[in-house]
Amino acid sequence: MAAVGGSSPPEAKDGEPQREAMPDPDSQWGHIENSDTGRARRMRDGESWFLVDQDWYKQWEVYVREGDEDPSTIPGCINNAKLFEDKINWQLKKGLVEGEDYVLLSTTAWNLLVSWYGLEHGQPPIERKVVDWRGICEVEVYPVELLLARHSDMDTTHTAEFSQTDSIDLVLRTAQDHFVVSPQEETRLWVKNAEGSFERLCNTRVSLRTASIKSGQLVVMETRSKDGTWPSQQTRAASSVTKEEEEFHGQPGICGLTNLGNTCFMNSALQCLSNVPQLTEYFLKNRYLDELNFCNPLGMKGEIAEAYADLVKQAWSGRHRSIVPNVFKTKVGHFASQFLGYQQHDSQELLSFLLDGLHEDLNRVKKKEYVEQCDAAGRPDQEVAVEAWQNHKRRNDSVIVDTFHGLFKSTLVCPDCGHVSVTFDPFCYLSVPLPVSHKRVMEVFFVSMDPRRKPEQHRLVVPKKGKISDLCMALAKHTGVSPERGSEALRVEGGRMGFRDREVGGPVEGGPD
């Protein structure tokens, strides 16, 4: 394990540790065994302590306690060779016991001894972390050994050691370093459990102990492909992908969504949301990774946010003419049973669920506090609105709030006392009525009594609640016949309006007298 927490002794020009002037034996004993910084100090969770061979330490202890100044009795460099299995991998022997095989030294005590006596050339320091086991701090002598592999080659593994207090993120960074994967490339981890199946390590901020990771487990690192997909989610065999599809390069964002069966409601909502520039840029630049909220009881453990991010990355990779959103639909159906199956649904209902799910999965507020709603009480609207927005952000703070939320002013007047109450309520979407037209289109046939004029068909726009005179005036503009003369010659035939010119031919046959 890499040294953490302790400062290394200064080095000389030849690369060997720079020795400090060795104090007298009594002073050495006081520095190493004192209760403030030395071996007798109380351990603290997360700090580093060092293992030292018991025989070497006993020799040093005899030297400083007896005060023998004979140079032959002075212990040489710290030598922990008896604690290692070999001198190649420097693995500790199994079954070492404190007090019989080794002693534990605080970082300060270790650095002092190394500065006075040095460390055997080529030997690594045996640094171990302190872990808190239910209120009892102990040194983790044997760290967790994990087998790291890449998804593309799971037969080739690399063994790495970690403390149980180390985060999953450290495991990921270690795998990236070993397999030479750039931190800019998006990666994720899977762990193989006892049943032989793989489980995704979603929350990289938790420790190995919290994630129940044990020694000997296989951890696989997966890297997102250039087309925005994950290799583990590819449903088609590689042989079925044509060369033309592999080499396709189109405009990012111009990408269709395959209809899975009555999923046009979902596809239309996704296309609209995907073309919101601020939100899409947020996912494409991986800013969502630092804000995934896995502990929100109102959220979906980050799964909806990750599923939507996968969809956006594929659509905006420029390598697909169309994509199949089956993984996203499965996630939606898992958390919202009303969208299971392949029935028709309302787009706004799906969009409402998605916006709320993304907000809770990406909420930056980890613990929501109670906030009392504020009333205007005669204050200016701007002051009340700022206060209401600040209160809203104390419980809800996400990219969805930044992009879609606003405040709706609500005014209530008491019918008894006349008191006016003004509040500003947050909203994410508003239901607005469709515009209602006050006009209607009518189809009218004009038949002139003049044999030289052929019957004419006209489409007229008239008021919905208009009168016959409105129809006559509209038709008069098209035919040139005076509305006063035409209104007396109007009749209905077969559900269609007929209009005849009385001036030329007299009464209309079959029409009103």
Short mmCIF file of C-alpha atoms in Angstrom, two decimals:
data_model
loop_
_atom_site.label_atom_id
_atom_site.label_comp_id
_atom_site.label_asym_id
_atom_site.label_seq_id
_atom_site.Cartn_x
_atom_site.Cartn_y
_atom_site.Cartn_z
CA MET A 1 0.00 0.00 0.00
CA ALA A 2 1.14 3.52 -0.65
CA ALA A 3 2.25 5.51 2.35
CA VAL A 4 -0.49 7.79 3.60
CA GLY A 5 -0.51 10.23 6.46
CA GLY A 6 3.16 10.10 7.44
CA SER A 7 5.97 12.29 6.22
CA SER A 8 9.03 10.54 4.84
CA PRO A 9 12.46 11.34 6.29
CA PRO A 10 14.61 13.70 4.21
CA GLU A 11 16.87 12.01 1.65
CA ALA A 12 20.56 12.55 1.03
CA LYS A 13 22.01 13.14 -2.41
CA ASP A 14 22.74 9.44 -2.94
CA GLY A 15 19.06 8.51 -2.41
CA GLU A 16 19.53 7.05 1.08
CA PRO A 17 17.46 8.46 3.98
CA GLN A 18 19.18 11.39 5.63
CA ARG A 19 20.01 10.39 9.21
CA GLU A 20 19.38 12.89 11.98
CA ALA A 21 21.60 13.33 15.00
CA MET A 22 20.74 10.48 17.35
CA PRO A 23 19.70 11.74 20.81
CA ASP A 24 20.73 9.97 24.00
CA PRO A 25 18.92 6.68 24.89
CA ASP A 26 16.68 8.27 27.53
CA SER A 27 15.46 10.89 25.07
CA GLN A 28 14.80 8.22 22.46
CA TRP A 29 12.69 6.22 24.88
CA GLY A 30 10.72 9.32 25.85
CA HIS A 31 9.96 10.19 22.24
CA ILE A 32 8.93 6.69 21.15
CA GLU A 33 6.93 5.54 24.18
CA ASN A 34 5.17 8.77 25.24
CA SER A 35 1.38 8.99 25.27
CA ASP A 36 1.09 12.13 23.14
CA THR A 37 2.79 11.19 19.87
CA GLY A 38 4.50 7.86 20.54
CA ARG A 39 3.54 4.20 20.73
CA ALA A 40 1.34 4.69 23.77
CA ARG A 41 -0.85 7.23 21.98
CA ARG A 42 -4.49 6.37 21.47
CA MET A 43 -5.35 5.24 17.92
CA ARG A 44 -7.71 7.26 15.75
CA ASP A 45 -9.90 5.99 12.93
CA GLY A 46 -8.38 6.43 9.47
CA GLU A 47 -4.82 7.28 10.50
CA SER A 48 -1.72 5.23 9.65
CA TRP A 49 0.42 3.06 11.95
CA PHE A 50 3.51 1.02 11.08
CA LEU A 51 4.61 -2.55 11.79
CA VAL A 52 8.14 -3.12 13.11
CA ASP A 53 9.80 -6.49 13.65
CA GLN A 54 9.50 -7.55 17.31
CA ASP A 55 13.12 -8.76 17.57
CA TRP A 56 14.55 -5.50 16.22
CA TYR A 57 12.37 -3.47 18.56
CA LYS A 58 13.38 -5.58 21.56
CA GLN A 59 17.05 -5.02 20.75
CA TRP A 60 16.41 -1.27 20.52
CA GLU A 61 14.45 -1.35 23.77
CA VAL A 62 17.30 -3.10 25.62
CA TYR A 63 19.78 -0.58 24.25
CA VAL A 64 17.87 2.52 25.34
CA ARG A 65 16.63 1.12 28.67
CA GLU A 66 19.97 -0.22 29.89
CA GLY A 67 21.89 2.76 28.57
CA ASP A 68 24.75 0.63 27.30
CA GLU A 69 26.87 2.90 25.15
CA ASP A 70 28.88 0.04 23.68
CA PRO A 71 28.65 0.62 19.88
CA SER A 72 28.18 -3.11 19.32
CA THR A 73 24.87 -3.05 21.19
CA ILE A 74 23.36 -0.26 19.08
CA PRO A 75 20.70 -1.77 16.75
CA GLY A 76 21.31 -1.35 13.03
CA CYS A 77 18.81 -0.36 10.36
CA ILE A 78 15.22 -1.37 10.92
CA ASN A 79 14.89 -4.82 9.35
CA ASN A 80 11.44 -6.35 8.86
CA ALA A 81 12.59 -9.26 6.69
CA LYS A 82 11.08 -11.83 9.08
CA LEU A 83 7.60 -10.40 8.49
CA PHE A 84 7.60 -10.90 4.69
CA GLU A 85 6.89 -13.99 2.64
CA ASP A 86 9.44 -13.02 -0.01
CA LYS A 87 11.55 -10.13 -1.22
CA ILE A 88 9.78 -9.75 -4.56
CA ASN A 89 6.15 -8.92 -3.82
CA TRP A 90 6.82 -8.08 -0.15
CA GLN A 91 3.64 -9.84 0.99
CA LEU A 92 3.18 -10.22 4.74
CA LYS A 93 3.25 -13.69 6.23
CA LYS A 94 -0.09 -15.04 7.30
CA GLY A 95 -0.98 -15.31 10.97
CA LEU A 96 1.36 -12.65 12.36
CA VAL A 97 0.58 -11.76 15.98
CA GLU A 98 1.17 -8.42 17.67
CA GLY A 99 3.61 -8.69 20.58
CA GLU A 100 5.11 -11.90 19.22
CA ASP A 101 6.03 -11.03 15.63
CA TYR A 102 5.68 -7.28 15.46
CA VAL A 103 4.98 -4.08 17.38
CA LEU A 104 2.91 -1.10 16.21
CA LEU A 105 4.27 2.42 15.98
CA SER A 106 2.49 5.70 15.34
CA THR A 107 3.54 7.71 12.30
CA THR A 108 5.54 10.13 14.43
CA ALA A 109 7.39 7.33 16.28
CA TRP A 110 8.10 5.50 13.01
CA ASN A 111 9.53 8.59 11.31
CA LEU A 112 11.79 9.26 14.31
CA LEU A 113 13.21 5.73 14.35
CA VAL A 114 13.81 5.79 10.58
CA SER A 115 15.55 9.16 10.86
CA TRP A 116 17.84 7.77 13.61
CA TYR A 117 18.52 4.23 12.40
CA GLY A 118 17.32 4.06 8.79
CA LEU A 119 15.37 1.30 7.02
CA GLU A 120 16.95 -1.76 5.44
CA HIS A 121 17.73 -0.99 1.79
CA GLY A 122 14.97 -2.07 -0.59
CA GLN A 123 12.39 -2.84 2.08
CA PRO A 124 9.05 -1.01 1.90
CA PRO A 125 7.57 0.39 5.10
CA ILE A 126 4.67 -1.70 6.40
CA GLU A 127 2.03 0.98 6.71
CA ARG A 128 -1.47 0.05 7.77
CA LYS A 129 -4.62 2.03 8.49
CA VAL A 130 -6.60 2.19 11.71
CA VAL A 131 -10.26 1.20 11.40
CA ASP A 132 -13.03 1.76 13.89
CA TRP A 133 -14.84 -1.50 14.64
CA ARG A 134 -17.97 -0.36 16.47
CA GLY A 135 -16.12 2.07 18.70
CA ILE A 136 -12.90 0.05 19.02
CA CYS A 137 -9.97 1.25 16.90
CA GLU A 138 -7.68 -1.47 15.57
CA VAL A 139 -4.87 -1.58 13.02
CA GLU A 140 -5.87 -3.42 9.85
CA VAL A 141 -2.78 -5.61 9.50
CA TYR A 142 -4.08 -7.60 6.54
CA PRO A 143 -5.71 -5.28 3.98
CA VAL A 144 -8.30 -6.27 1.41
CA GLU A 145 -6.76 -7.91 -1.67
CA LEU A 146 -8.84 -7.39 -4.80
CA LEU A 147 -8.39 -8.85 -8.28
CA LEU A 148 -8.74 -6.04 -10.82
CA ALA A 149 -9.61 -6.77 -14.45
CA ARG A 150 -10.95 -5.05 -17.54
CA HIS A 151 -14.30 -5.95 -19.06
CA SER A 152 -12.60 -6.73 -22.36
CA ASP A 153 -10.17 -9.19 -20.72
CA MET A 154 -11.44 -10.61 -17.45
CA ASP A 155 -8.90 -13.47 -17.50
CA THR A 156 -5.98 -11.09 -16.93
CA THR A 157 -6.10 -9.78 -13.36
CA HIS A 158 -4.01 -7.49 -11.21
CA THR A 159 -3.87 -7.89 -7.43
CA ALA A 160 -4.10 -4.67 -5.42
CA GLU A 161 -4.35 -4.03 -1.67
CA PHE A 162 -6.81 -1.65 -0.05
CA SER A 163 -7.96 -0.77 3.42
CA GLN A 164 -11.57 -1.43 4.29
CA THR A 165 -11.86 2.30 4.94
CA ASP A 166 -10.73 3.12 1.40
CA SER A 167 -13.44 4.31 -0.96
CA ILE A 168 -14.66 2.55 -4.08
CA ASP A 169 -13.40 5.61 -5.95
CA LEU A 170 -9.81 4.72 -4.92
CA VAL A 171 -10.33 1.24 -6.37
CA LEU A 172 -11.53 2.82 -9.61
CA ARG A 173 -8.56 5.20 -9.80
CA THR A 174 -6.16 2.33 -9.07
CA ALA A 175 -7.67 0.29 -11.91
CA GLN A 176 -7.46 3.28 -14.25
CA ASP A 177 -3.79 3.80 -13.40
CA HIS A 178 -2.87 0.14 -13.82
CA PHE A 179 -4.74 -0.38 -17.10
CA VAL A 180 -3.63 3.05 -18.42
CA VAL A 181 -7.13 4.45 -18.85
CA SER A 182 -7.43 8.23 -18.94
CA PRO A 183 -9.46 9.81 -16.12
CA GLN A 184 -11.40 11.66 -18.85
CA GLU A 185 -12.79 8.35 -20.10
CA GLU A 186 -15.99 7.36 -18.34
CA THR A 187 -15.63 4.10 -16.44
CA ARG A 188 -17.58 2.08 -13.90
CA LEU A 189 -16.98 -0.97 -11.72
CA TRP A 190 -18.62 -4.34 -11.28
CA VAL A 191 -17.91 -6.85 -8.50
CA LYS A 192 -18.36 -10.59 -8.80
CA ASN A 193 -20.28 -11.98 -5.84
CA ALA A 194 -20.29 -15.46 -4.33
CA GLU A 195 -23.10 -16.63 -6.64
CA GLY A 196 -20.99 -15.84 -9.69
CA SER A 197 -23.10 -12.91 -10.88
CA PHE A 198 -21.86 -9.35 -11.24
CA GLU A 199 -23.19 -6.46 -9.21
CA ARG A 200 -22.70 -2.83 -10.15
CA LEU A 201 -20.76 -0.62 -7.68
CA CYS A 202 -22.84 2.51 -8.21
CA ASN A 203 -21.86 4.71 -5.25
CA THR A 204 -18.09 5.19 -5.47
CA ARG A 205 -18.05 7.46 -2.40
CA VAL A 206 -18.69 4.67 0.10
CA SER A 207 -15.95 2.56 1.68
CA LEU A 208 -15.15 -1.06 0.87
CA ARG A 209 -16.53 -2.03 4.27
CA THR A 210 -19.85 -0.27 3.57
CA ALA A 211 -20.05 -1.95 0.16
CA SER A 212 -19.29 -5.36 1.78
CA ILE A 213 -16.24 -5.96 -0.44
CA LYS A 214 -14.06 -8.86 0.77
CA SER A 215 -10.57 -10.08 -0.05
CA GLY A 216 -10.26 -12.22 -3.16
CA GLN A 217 -13.23 -10.70 -5.01
CA LEU A 218 -12.98 -9.87 -8.70
CA VAL A 219 -13.62 -6.23 -9.59
CA VAL A 220 -14.13 -5.50 -13.28
CA MET A 221 -13.69 -2.05 -14.81
CA GLU A 222 -15.86 -1.19 -17.81
CA THR A 223 -15.18 1.73 -20.17
CA ARG A 224 -17.92 3.50 -22.12
CA SER A 225 -17.65 3.04 -25.89
CA LYS A 226 -17.28 5.95 -28.29
CA ASP A 227 -20.88 5.53 -29.43
CA GLY A 228 -22.13 6.22 -25.88
CA THR A 229 -23.02 2.61 -25.03
CA TRP A 230 -21.62 0.30 -22.36
CA PRO A 231 -20.18 -3.02 -23.60
CA SER A 232 -22.20 -4.90 -20.97
CA GLN A 233 -25.46 -3.45 -22.34
CA GLN A 234 -24.96 -4.27 -25.99
CA THR A 235 -27.85 -6.48 -27.02
CA ARG A 236 -26.76 -7.26 -30.57
CA ALA A 237 -23.88 -9.52 -31.43
CA ALA A 238 -20.83 -7.78 -32.81
CA SER A 239 -21.13 -9.79 -36.03
CA SER A 240 -24.61 -8.39 -36.71
CA VAL A 241 -23.33 -4.80 -36.82
CA THR A 242 -22.51 -3.86 -40.38
CA LYS A 243 -19.36 -2.02 -41.36
CA GLU A 244 -21.50 0.90 -42.50
CA GLU A 245 -23.06 1.18 -39.04
CA GLU A 246 -19.67 1.01 -37.34
CA GLU A 247 -18.25 3.79 -39.51
CA PHE A 248 -21.34 6.00 -39.43
CA HIS A 249 -20.71 9.59 -38.32
CA GLY A 250 -23.67 11.94 -38.23
CA GLN A 251 -24.61 15.18 -36.58
CA PRO A 252 -24.78 14.77 -32.77
CA GLY A 253 -28.34 14.95 -31.50
CA ILE A 254 -29.91 14.06 -34.87
CA CYS A 255 -30.89 10.57 -33.76
CA GLY A 256 -34.16 8.69 -33.85
CA LEU A 257 -35.74 6.58 -31.10
CA THR A 258 -37.15 3.21 -32.08
CA ASN A 259 -40.81 2.67 -31.22
CA LEU A 260 -40.93 -0.36 -28.93
CA GLY A 261 -44.70 -0.62 -29.26
CA ASN A 262 -46.96 2.30 -28.36
CA THR A 263 -43.94 4.15 -26.91
CA CYS A 264 -44.34 7.23 -29.10
CA PHE A 265 -45.45 9.10 -25.95
CA MET A 266 -42.09 8.33 -24.32
CA ASN A 267 -40.00 8.99 -27.42
CA SER A 268 -41.57 12.40 -28.03
CA ALA A 269 -40.94 13.45 -24.42
CA LEU A 270 -37.33 12.24 -24.57
CA GLN A 271 -36.66 14.08 -27.82
CA CYS A 272 -37.98 17.32 -26.33
CA LEU A 273 -35.95 16.95 -23.14
CA SER A 274 -32.82 15.88 -25.02
CA ASN A 275 -32.89 19.15 -26.93
CA VAL A 276 -32.75 21.34 -23.84
CA PRO A 277 -29.16 22.66 -24.24
CA GLN A 278 -28.37 23.27 -20.56
CA LEU A 279 -29.53 19.83 -19.44
CA THR A 280 -27.88 17.90 -22.26
CA GLU A 281 -24.55 19.70 -21.76
CA TYR A 282 -24.77 18.86 -18.04
CA PHE A 283 -24.88 15.13 -18.84
CA LEU A 284 -22.45 15.14 -21.77
CA LYS A 285 -19.77 16.82 -19.64
CA ASN A 286 -20.31 14.28 -16.82
CA ARG A 287 -21.17 16.91 -14.25
CA TYR A 288 -23.94 14.61 -13.03
CA LEU A 289 -21.42 12.07 -11.71
CA ASP A 290 -20.46 14.28 -8.77
CA GLU A 291 -24.08 15.04 -7.90
CA LEU A 292 -25.70 11.60 -7.98
CA ASN A 293 -27.70 11.23 -4.76
CA PHE A 294 -27.83 7.55 -3.79
CA CYS A 295 -29.30 8.13 -0.31
CA ASN A 296 -32.34 10.24 -1.14
CA PRO A 297 -35.45 8.32 0.05
CA LEU A 298 -37.52 10.24 -2.50
CA GLY A 299 -35.14 9.36 -5.34
CA MET A 300 -34.41 6.21 -7.28
CA LYS A 301 -30.83 5.52 -6.12
CA GLY A 302 -29.43 7.41 -9.09
CA GLU A 303 -30.67 4.78 -11.56
CA ILE A 304 -33.05 7.02 -13.50
CA ALA A 305 -30.37 9.71 -13.83
CA GLU A 306 -27.81 7.17 -15.06
CA ALA A 307 -30.27 5.59 -17.50
CA TYR A 308 -31.14 9.00 -18.93
CA ALA A 309 -27.43 9.91 -19.13
CA ASP A 310 -26.75 6.74 -21.14
CA LEU A 311 -29.56 7.64 -23.54
CA VAL A 312 -28.29 11.21 -24.02
CA LYS A 313 -24.71 10.09 -24.59
CA GLN A 314 -25.81 7.63 -27.27
CA ALA A 315 -28.09 10.14 -29.01
CA TRP A 316 -25.41 12.84 -29.00
CA SER A 317 -22.44 10.62 -29.90
CA GLY A 318 -23.04 11.16 -33.62
CA ARG A 319 -22.59 7.43 -34.25
CA HIS A 320 -26.23 6.32 -34.43
CA ARG A 321 -29.02 6.94 -36.89
CA SER A 322 -31.42 5.64 -34.25
CA ILE A 323 -31.22 3.95 -30.88
CA VAL A 324 -33.43 1.50 -29.03
CA PRO A 325 -34.44 2.93 -25.61
CA ASN A 326 -35.32 -0.46 -24.11
CA VAL A 327 -32.98 -0.11 -21.11
CA PHE A 328 -34.44 3.28 -20.26
CA LYS A 329 -38.01 2.01 -20.59
CA THR A 330 -37.23 -0.93 -18.30
CA LYS A 331 -35.90 1.45 -15.65
CA VAL A 332 -38.95 3.67 -15.93
CA GLY A 333 -41.27 0.69 -15.59
CA HIS A 334 -39.33 -0.54 -12.57
CA PHE A 335 -39.92 2.68 -10.62
CA ALA A 336 -43.29 3.65 -12.12
CA SER A 337 -45.48 0.59 -12.61
CA GLN A 338 -48.05 2.57 -14.61
CA PHE A 339 -45.57 2.63 -17.50
CA LEU A 340 -45.05 -1.15 -17.52
CA GLY A 341 -46.10 -2.96 -20.65
CA TYR A 342 -46.80 -1.37 -23.98
CA GLN A 343 -50.02 0.54 -23.46
CA GLN A 344 -50.50 4.10 -24.65
CA HIS A 345 -49.83 6.84 -22.11
CA ASP A 346 -49.74 10.59 -21.88
CA SER A 347 -46.45 12.31 -22.79
CA GLN A 348 -46.89 14.98 -20.14
CA GLU A 349 -47.36 12.30 -17.47
CA LEU A 350 -44.10 10.61 -18.48
CA LEU A 351 -42.29 13.95 -18.64
CA SER A 352 -43.58 14.86 -15.17
CA PHE A 353 -42.29 11.59 -13.73
CA LEU A 354 -38.93 11.95 -15.47
CA LEU A 355 -38.30 15.52 -14.34
CA ASP A 356 -39.18 14.65 -10.76
CA GLY A 357 -37.03 11.51 -10.84
CA LEU A 358 -34.03 13.32 -12.29
CA HIS A 359 -34.39 16.08 -9.70
CA GLU A 360 -34.42 13.71 -6.72
CA ASP A 361 -31.58 11.57 -8.12
CA LEU A 362 -29.46 14.68 -8.61
CA ASN A 363 -30.58 16.67 -5.57
CA ARG A 364 -27.56 18.34 -3.99
CA VAL A 365 -29.41 18.56 -0.66
CA LYS A 366 -28.61 15.36 1.20
CA LYS A 367 -30.72 16.10 4.28
CA LYS A 368 -33.87 18.13 3.81
CA GLU A 369 -34.80 20.53 6.57
CA TYR A 370 -38.24 21.79 7.50
CA VAL A 371 -38.97 25.17 5.93
CA GLU A 372 -42.00 27.23 6.86
CA GLN A 373 -43.85 28.93 4.03
CA CYS A 374 -43.50 32.70 4.10
CA ASP A 375 -46.28 35.22 3.51
CA ALA A 376 -45.87 38.65 2.01
CA ALA A 377 -47.26 40.56 5.02
CA GLY A 378 -47.24 43.75 3.01
CA ARG A 379 -43.65 43.44 1.82
CA PRO A 380 -42.61 44.12 -1.80
CA ASP A 381 -43.06 41.21 -4.22
CA GLN A 382 -39.36 41.06 -5.10
CA GLU A 383 -38.35 40.63 -1.46
CA VAL A 384 -40.95 37.92 -0.86
CA ALA A 385 -40.02 36.11 -4.08
CA VAL A 386 -36.30 36.03 -3.19
CA GLU A 387 -37.10 34.64 0.26
CA ALA A 388 -39.43 31.99 -1.19
CA TRP A 389 -36.81 30.92 -3.74
CA GLN A 390 -34.09 30.64 -1.08
CA ASN A 391 -36.40 28.50 1.07
CA HIS A 392 -37.15 26.29 -1.93
CA LYS A 393 -33.44 25.82 -2.64
CA ARG A 394 -32.82 24.75 0.97
CA ARG A 395 -34.72 21.55 0.20
CA ASN A 396 -34.46 21.30 -3.58
CA ASP A 397 -31.22 22.08 -5.38
CA SER A 398 -30.47 20.32 -8.65
CA VAL A 399 -29.89 20.95 -12.33
CA ILE A 400 -33.63 20.42 -12.82
CA VAL A 401 -34.36 23.25 -10.38
CA ASP A 402 -31.77 25.44 -12.09
CA THR A 403 -33.29 24.81 -15.52
CA PHE A 404 -37.02 24.25 -15.10
CA HIS A 405 -38.28 25.54 -11.76
CA GLY A 406 -39.82 28.94 -11.19
CA LEU A 407 -42.19 30.77 -8.84
CA PHE A 408 -45.91 31.30 -9.31
CA LYS A 409 -47.47 34.26 -7.56
CA SER A 410 -50.69 33.38 -5.74
CA THR A 411 -53.03 36.04 -4.33
CA LEU A 412 -55.92 35.16 -2.03
CA VAL A 413 -58.48 37.65 -0.68
CA CYS A 414 -60.59 36.78 2.35
CA PRO A 415 -64.26 37.43 1.50
CA ASP A 416 -65.06 38.32 5.14
CA CYS A 417 -62.27 40.57 6.35
CA GLY A 418 -60.72 41.50 3.00
CA HIS A 419 -57.22 40.39 4.06
CA VAL A 420 -54.94 39.82 1.08
CA SER A 421 -52.46 36.92 1.24
CA VAL A 422 -49.65 36.82 -1.34
CA THR A 423 -47.37 33.78 -1.66
CA PHE A 424 -44.86 32.59 -4.24
CA ASP A 425 -45.16 28.87 -4.91
CA PRO A 426 -42.51 26.90 -6.84
CA PHE A 427 -43.51 25.08 -10.01
CA CYS A 428 -41.81 22.88 -12.58
CA TYR A 429 -44.52 22.82 -15.23
CA LEU A 430 -47.84 24.60 -15.77
CA SER A 431 -51.02 23.36 -17.41
CA VAL A 432 -52.24 25.94 -19.90
CA PRO A 433 -55.49 25.72 -21.90
CA LEU A 434 -55.35 25.21 -25.64
CA PRO A 435 -56.38 28.30 -27.61
CA VAL A 436 -60.08 28.21 -28.54
CA SER A 437 -61.03 29.56 -31.95
CA HIS A 438 -64.14 31.70 -32.21
CA LYS A 439 -64.39 31.08 -35.94
CA ARG A 440 -65.65 28.19 -38.02
CA VAL A 441 -65.17 27.12 -41.64
CA MET A 442 -68.29 26.48 -43.76
CA GLU A 443 -68.51 25.05 -47.26
CA VAL A 444 -71.01 26.90 -49.45
CA PHE A 445 -72.15 26.32 -53.05
CA PHE A 446 -73.16 29.37 -55.06
CA VAL A 447 -75.49 28.74 -58.00
CA SER A 448 -76.25 31.74 -60.18
CA MET A 449 -79.37 31.99 -62.31
CA ASP A 450 -77.19 33.40 -65.01
CA PRO A 451 -76.63 30.40 -67.34
CA ARG A 452 -73.26 31.78 -68.32
CA ARG A 453 -71.97 31.47 -64.74
CA LYS A 454 -71.09 28.02 -63.49
CA PRO A 455 -71.86 26.85 -59.90
CA GLU A 456 -69.09 27.76 -57.49
CA GLN A 457 -67.84 26.20 -54.24
CA HIS A 458 -66.55 28.50 -51.50
CA ARG A 459 -64.99 27.90 -48.07
CA LEU A 460 -66.01 30.71 -45.78
CA VAL A 461 -64.75 31.66 -42.31
CA VAL A 462 -67.63 32.85 -40.14
CA PRO A 463 -68.20 33.38 -36.39
CA LYS A 464 -69.15 30.22 -34.48
CA LYS A 465 -72.08 32.00 -32.91
CA GLY A 466 -72.84 34.18 -35.92
CA LYS A 467 -76.07 34.81 -37.82
CA ILE A 468 -77.22 34.10 -41.36
CA SER A 469 -76.37 37.65 -42.23
CA ASP A 470 -72.70 36.98 -41.33
CA LEU A 471 -72.68 34.09 -43.78
CA CYS A 472 -74.24 36.20 -46.49
CA MET A 473 -71.74 38.99 -45.97
CA ALA A 474 -68.83 36.55 -46.16
CA LEU A 475 -70.18 35.01 -49.36
CA ALA A 476 -70.89 38.38 -50.88
CA LYS A 477 -67.19 39.22 -50.66
CA HIS A 478 -66.43 36.14 -52.78
CA THR A 479 -69.24 36.36 -55.33
CA GLY A 480 -69.95 40.03 -55.61
CA VAL A 481 -73.68 39.50 -54.90
CA SER A 482 -75.23 41.92 -52.46
CA PRO A 483 -75.83 40.27 -49.05
CA GLU A 484 -79.31 41.84 -48.89
CA ARG A 485 -80.42 39.98 -52.03
CA GLY A 486 -78.69 36.73 -51.20
CA SER A 487 -80.05 36.32 -47.68
CA GLU A 488 -83.49 35.62 -49.08
CA ALA A 489 -82.26 32.86 -51.36
CA LEU A 490 -80.33 30.66 -48.90
CA ARG A 491 -81.20 26.99 -48.49
CA VAL A 492 -79.66 23.75 -47.25
CA GLU A 493 -79.30 20.71 -49.51
CA GLY A 494 -77.87 17.43 -48.29
CA GLY A 495 -76.14 19.05 -45.35
CA ARG A 496 -74.55 21.73 -47.52
CA MET A 497 -75.45 25.36 -47.87
CA GLY A 498 -76.83 26.54 -51.20
CA PHE A 499 -77.00 30.14 -52.30
CA ARG A 500 -78.84 31.43 -55.38
CA ASP A 501 -79.05 34.84 -56.94
CA ARG A 502 -82.69 36.01 -56.73
CA GLU A 503 -82.15 39.07 -58.80
CA VAL A 504 -81.69 37.16 -62.04
CA GLY A 505 -84.01 34.18 -61.79
CA GLY A 506 -86.76 34.97 -59.33
CA PRO A 507 -87.79 32.58 -56.52
CA VAL A 508 -85.53 29.66 -55.74
CA GLU A 509 -87.13 26.38 -56.61
CA GLY A 510 -87.99 24.45 -53.48
CA GLY A 511 -86.73 27.28 -51.32
CA PRO A 512 -88.54 29.56 -48.92
CA ASP A 513 -91.25 31.81 -50.30
#
